[in-house]
mmCIF file of C-alpha atoms in Angstrom:
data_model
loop_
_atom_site.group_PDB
_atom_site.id
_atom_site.type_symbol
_atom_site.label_atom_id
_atom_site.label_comp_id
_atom_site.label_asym_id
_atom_site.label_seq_id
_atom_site.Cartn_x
_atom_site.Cartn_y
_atom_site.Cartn_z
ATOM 1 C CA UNK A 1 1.097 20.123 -26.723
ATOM 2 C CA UNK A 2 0.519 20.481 -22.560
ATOM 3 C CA UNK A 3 1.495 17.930 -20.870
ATOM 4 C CA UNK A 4 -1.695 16.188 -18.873
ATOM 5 C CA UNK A 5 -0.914 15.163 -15.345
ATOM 6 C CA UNK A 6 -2.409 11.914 -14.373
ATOM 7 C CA UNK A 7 -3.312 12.924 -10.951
ATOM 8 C CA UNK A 8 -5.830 15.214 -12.585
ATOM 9 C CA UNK A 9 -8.085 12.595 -14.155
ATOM 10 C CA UNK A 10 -8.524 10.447 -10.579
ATOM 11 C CA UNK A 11 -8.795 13.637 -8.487
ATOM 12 C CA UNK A 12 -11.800 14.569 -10.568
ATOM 13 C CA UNK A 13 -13.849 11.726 -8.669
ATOM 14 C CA UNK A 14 -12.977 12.957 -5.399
ATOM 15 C CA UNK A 15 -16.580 13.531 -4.592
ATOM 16 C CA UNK A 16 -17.553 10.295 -5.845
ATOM 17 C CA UNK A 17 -14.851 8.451 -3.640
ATOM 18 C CA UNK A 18 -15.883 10.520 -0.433
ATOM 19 C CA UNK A 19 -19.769 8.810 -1.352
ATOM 20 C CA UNK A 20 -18.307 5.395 -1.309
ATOM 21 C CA UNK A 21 -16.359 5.216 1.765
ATOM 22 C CA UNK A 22 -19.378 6.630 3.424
ATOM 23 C CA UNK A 23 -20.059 3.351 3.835
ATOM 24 C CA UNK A 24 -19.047 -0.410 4.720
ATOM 25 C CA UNK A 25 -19.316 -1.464 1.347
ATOM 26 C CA UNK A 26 -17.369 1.028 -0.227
ATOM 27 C CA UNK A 27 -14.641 0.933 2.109
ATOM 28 C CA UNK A 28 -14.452 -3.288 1.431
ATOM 29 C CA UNK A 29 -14.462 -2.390 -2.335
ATOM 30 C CA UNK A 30 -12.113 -0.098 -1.744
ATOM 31 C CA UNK A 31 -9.963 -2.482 0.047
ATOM 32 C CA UNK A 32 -10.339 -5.242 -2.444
ATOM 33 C CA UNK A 33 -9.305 -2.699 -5.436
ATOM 34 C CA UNK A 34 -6.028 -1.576 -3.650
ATOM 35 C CA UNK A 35 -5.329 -5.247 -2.404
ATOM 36 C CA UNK A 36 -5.694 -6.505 -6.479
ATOM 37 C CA UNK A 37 -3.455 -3.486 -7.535
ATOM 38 C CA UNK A 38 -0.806 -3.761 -4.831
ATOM 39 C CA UNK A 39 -0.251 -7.547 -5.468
ATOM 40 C CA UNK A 40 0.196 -6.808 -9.037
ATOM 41 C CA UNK A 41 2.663 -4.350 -7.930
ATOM 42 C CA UNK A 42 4.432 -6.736 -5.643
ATOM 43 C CA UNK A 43 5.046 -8.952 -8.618
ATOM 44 C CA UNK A 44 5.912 -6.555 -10.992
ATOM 45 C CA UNK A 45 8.287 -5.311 -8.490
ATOM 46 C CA UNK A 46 9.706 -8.916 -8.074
ATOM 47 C CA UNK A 47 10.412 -9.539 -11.553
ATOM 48 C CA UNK A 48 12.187 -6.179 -12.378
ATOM 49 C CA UNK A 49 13.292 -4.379 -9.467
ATOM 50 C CA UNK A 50 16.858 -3.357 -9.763
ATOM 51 C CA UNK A 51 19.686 -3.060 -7.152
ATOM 52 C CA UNK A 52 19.362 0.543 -6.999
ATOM 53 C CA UNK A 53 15.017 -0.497 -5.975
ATOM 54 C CA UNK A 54 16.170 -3.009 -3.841
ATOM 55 C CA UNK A 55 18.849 -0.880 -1.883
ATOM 56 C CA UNK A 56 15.709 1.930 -1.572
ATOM 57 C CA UNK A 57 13.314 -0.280 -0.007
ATOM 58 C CA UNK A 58 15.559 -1.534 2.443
ATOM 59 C CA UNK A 59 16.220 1.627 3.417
ATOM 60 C CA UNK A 60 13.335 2.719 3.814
ATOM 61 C CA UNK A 61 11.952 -0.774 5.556
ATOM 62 C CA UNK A 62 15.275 -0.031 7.943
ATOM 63 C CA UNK A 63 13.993 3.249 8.619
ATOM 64 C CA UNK A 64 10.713 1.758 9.661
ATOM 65 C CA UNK A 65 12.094 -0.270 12.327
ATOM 66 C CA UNK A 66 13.679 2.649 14.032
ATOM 67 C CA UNK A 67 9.807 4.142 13.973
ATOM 68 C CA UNK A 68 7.815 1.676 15.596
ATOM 69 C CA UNK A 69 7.063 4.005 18.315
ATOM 70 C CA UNK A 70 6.410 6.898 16.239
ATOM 71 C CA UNK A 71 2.932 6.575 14.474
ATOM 72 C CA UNK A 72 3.252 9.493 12.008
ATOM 73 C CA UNK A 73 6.503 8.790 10.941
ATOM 74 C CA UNK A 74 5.713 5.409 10.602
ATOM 75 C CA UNK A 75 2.802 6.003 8.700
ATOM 76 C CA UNK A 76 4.794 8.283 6.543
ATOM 77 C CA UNK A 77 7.104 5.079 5.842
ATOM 78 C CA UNK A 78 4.672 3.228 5.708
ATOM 79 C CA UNK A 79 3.019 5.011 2.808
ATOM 80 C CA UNK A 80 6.966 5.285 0.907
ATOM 81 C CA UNK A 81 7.077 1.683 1.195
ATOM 82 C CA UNK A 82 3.909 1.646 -1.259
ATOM 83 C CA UNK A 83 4.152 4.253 -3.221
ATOM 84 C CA UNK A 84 8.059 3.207 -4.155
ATOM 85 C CA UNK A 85 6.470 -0.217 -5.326
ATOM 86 C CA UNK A 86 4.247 1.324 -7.614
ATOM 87 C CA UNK A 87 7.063 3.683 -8.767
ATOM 88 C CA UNK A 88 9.348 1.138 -10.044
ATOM 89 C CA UNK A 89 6.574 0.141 -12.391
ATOM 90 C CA UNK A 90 8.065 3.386 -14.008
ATOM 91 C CA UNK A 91 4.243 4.429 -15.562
ATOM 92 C CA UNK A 92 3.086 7.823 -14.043
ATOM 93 C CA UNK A 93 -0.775 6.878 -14.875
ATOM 94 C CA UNK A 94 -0.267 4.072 -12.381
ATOM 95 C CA UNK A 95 1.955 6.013 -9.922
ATOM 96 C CA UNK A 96 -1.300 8.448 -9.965
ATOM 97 C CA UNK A 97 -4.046 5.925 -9.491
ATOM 98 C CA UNK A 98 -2.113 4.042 -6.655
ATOM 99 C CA UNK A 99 -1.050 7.765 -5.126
ATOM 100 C CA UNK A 100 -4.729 8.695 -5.341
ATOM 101 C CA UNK A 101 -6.326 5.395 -4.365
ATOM 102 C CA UNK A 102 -3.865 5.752 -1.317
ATOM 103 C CA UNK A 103 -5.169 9.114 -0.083
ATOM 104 C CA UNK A 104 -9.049 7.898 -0.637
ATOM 105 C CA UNK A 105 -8.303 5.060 1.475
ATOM 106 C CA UNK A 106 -6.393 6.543 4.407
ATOM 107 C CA UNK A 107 -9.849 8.577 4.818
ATOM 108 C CA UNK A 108 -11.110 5.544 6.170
ATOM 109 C CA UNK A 109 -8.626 4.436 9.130
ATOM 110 C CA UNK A 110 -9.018 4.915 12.667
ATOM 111 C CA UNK A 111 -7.023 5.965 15.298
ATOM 112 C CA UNK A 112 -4.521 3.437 16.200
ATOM 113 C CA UNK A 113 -4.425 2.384 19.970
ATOM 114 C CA UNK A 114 -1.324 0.525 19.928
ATOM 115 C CA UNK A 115 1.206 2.198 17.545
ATOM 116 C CA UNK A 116 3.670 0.109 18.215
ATOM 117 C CA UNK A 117 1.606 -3.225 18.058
ATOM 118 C CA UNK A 118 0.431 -2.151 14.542
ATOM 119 C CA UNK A 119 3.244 -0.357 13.114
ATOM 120 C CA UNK A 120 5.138 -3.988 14.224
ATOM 121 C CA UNK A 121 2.781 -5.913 12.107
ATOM 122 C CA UNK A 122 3.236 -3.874 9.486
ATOM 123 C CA UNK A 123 6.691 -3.668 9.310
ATOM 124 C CA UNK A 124 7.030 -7.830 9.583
ATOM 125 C CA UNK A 125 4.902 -7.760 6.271
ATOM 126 C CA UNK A 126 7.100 -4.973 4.328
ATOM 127 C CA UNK A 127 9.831 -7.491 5.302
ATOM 128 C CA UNK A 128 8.761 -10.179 3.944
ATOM 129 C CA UNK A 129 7.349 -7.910 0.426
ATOM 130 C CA UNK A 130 11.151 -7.233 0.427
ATOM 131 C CA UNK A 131 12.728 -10.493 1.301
ATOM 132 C CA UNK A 132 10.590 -11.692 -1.488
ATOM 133 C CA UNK A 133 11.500 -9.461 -3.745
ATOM 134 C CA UNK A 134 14.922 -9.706 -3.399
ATOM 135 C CA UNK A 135 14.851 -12.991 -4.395
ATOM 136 C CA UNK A 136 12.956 -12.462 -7.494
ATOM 137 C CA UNK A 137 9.714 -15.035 -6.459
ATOM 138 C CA UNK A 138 6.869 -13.239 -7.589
ATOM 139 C CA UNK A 139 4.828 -15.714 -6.143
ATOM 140 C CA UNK A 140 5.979 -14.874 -2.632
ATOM 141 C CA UNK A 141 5.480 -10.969 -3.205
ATOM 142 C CA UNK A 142 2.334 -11.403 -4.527
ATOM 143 C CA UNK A 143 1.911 -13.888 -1.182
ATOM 144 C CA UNK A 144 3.430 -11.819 1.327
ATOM 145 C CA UNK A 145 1.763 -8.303 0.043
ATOM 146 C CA UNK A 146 -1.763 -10.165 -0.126
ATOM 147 C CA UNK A 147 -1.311 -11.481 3.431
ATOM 148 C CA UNK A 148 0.119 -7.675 4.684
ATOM 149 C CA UNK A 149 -2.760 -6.062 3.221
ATOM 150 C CA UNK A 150 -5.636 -8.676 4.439
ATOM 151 C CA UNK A 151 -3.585 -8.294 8.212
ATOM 152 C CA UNK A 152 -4.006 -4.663 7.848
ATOM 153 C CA UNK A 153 -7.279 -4.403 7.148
ATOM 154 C CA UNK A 154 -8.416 -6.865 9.754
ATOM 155 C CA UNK A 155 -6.756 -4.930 12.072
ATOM 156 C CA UNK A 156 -8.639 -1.830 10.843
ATOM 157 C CA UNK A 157 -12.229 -3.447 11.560
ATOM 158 C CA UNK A 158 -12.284 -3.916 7.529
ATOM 159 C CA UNK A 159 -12.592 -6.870 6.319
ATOM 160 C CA UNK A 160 -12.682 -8.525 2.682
ATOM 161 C CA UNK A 161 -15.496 -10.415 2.435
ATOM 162 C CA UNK A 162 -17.875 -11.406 -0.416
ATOM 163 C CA UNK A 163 -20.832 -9.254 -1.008
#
C-alpha cells in the first residue's frame, strides 16, 4: 500500500483558493474558516498539551520577543506558533489542512508598516494562547486565540463581518 500524503489532497485546490482570495469575500471566508479551526485548536491544545508542548511553545513565544524588530523572522515564529498548535492535535490530515490553509491565507497580507507595532500585538496574543494553555482553561484559549486572530485581521484591513 503507498502511503497518501495529506498535503496532496488540499494542494489540489490551489487554483480554486487563488479564485477566492481574489476577492473581499473570499479573503473574509477565508478568515472566518481559519479563525473556527484555530480556536478549536486552541482548545484542543488546552486540554491535552503536555509539558514537553508547553516547554515548545514557550520557547518559541520567547523567541518571538527577541524578534519584534525583525519582520521575517517574526513571521517565521509567528507561523511555528500555529502550526505547533495544530501539531499537538497529533492528526497529519489536520496538520495538512491548517499547513495549507496557512499558505492560502498569507497570499492575502500586506506589507506591514510598523513591524514592530504588529509583531507586538501579535506576540501579546500568543501569550495569552499560552498562558491559557498552561493552565488547562480551554475557555480562555479558545478566548484569547479568537481575540488574536480577530486583532490580526483588523489590523490587516480584513475584517469578519456577516455577509
Amino acid at each position: 500500500m503507498v502511503e497518501q500524503d495529506p498535503r496532496a489532497l488540499f494542494n489540489e485546490l490551489n487554483h480554486i483558493a487563488a479564485s477566492l482570495l481574489a476577492n473581499p469575500v473570499g479573503v473574509r471566508e477565508f478568515n472566518e474558516t481559519r479563525l473556527i479551526f484555530e480556536r478549536s485548536l486552541a482548545r484542543e491544545a488546552a486540554e491535552n498539551a503536555t509539558d514537553e508542548d508547553i516547554a515548545e511553545l514557550s520557547m518559541i513565544v520567547e523567541a518571538g520577543d527577541q524578534a519584534l524588530d525583525d519582520l521575517e523572522l517574526y513571521l517565521e515564529l509567528d507561523q511555528k506558533f500555529h502550526r505547533y498548535l495544530c501539531a499537538i492535535t497529533g492528526n497529519s490530515l489536520l496538520v495538512s489542512a491548517h499547513e495549507t490553509l496557512m499558505d492560502w491565507i498569507m497570499r492575502t497580507r500586506d506589507v506591514v508598516l510598523e513591524p514592530r507595532l504588529h509583531n507586538s500585538y501579535s506576540q501579546l496574543g500568543h501569550e495569552r494562547i499560552l498562558t491559557a494553555i498552561r493552565e488547562g482553561n480551554v475557555e480562555l484559549a479558545d478566548t484569547a486565540m479568537r481575540e488574536h486572530l480577530e486583532n490580526a485581521a483588523e489590523r490587516a484591513g480584513q475584517r469578519f463581518l456577516k455577509k
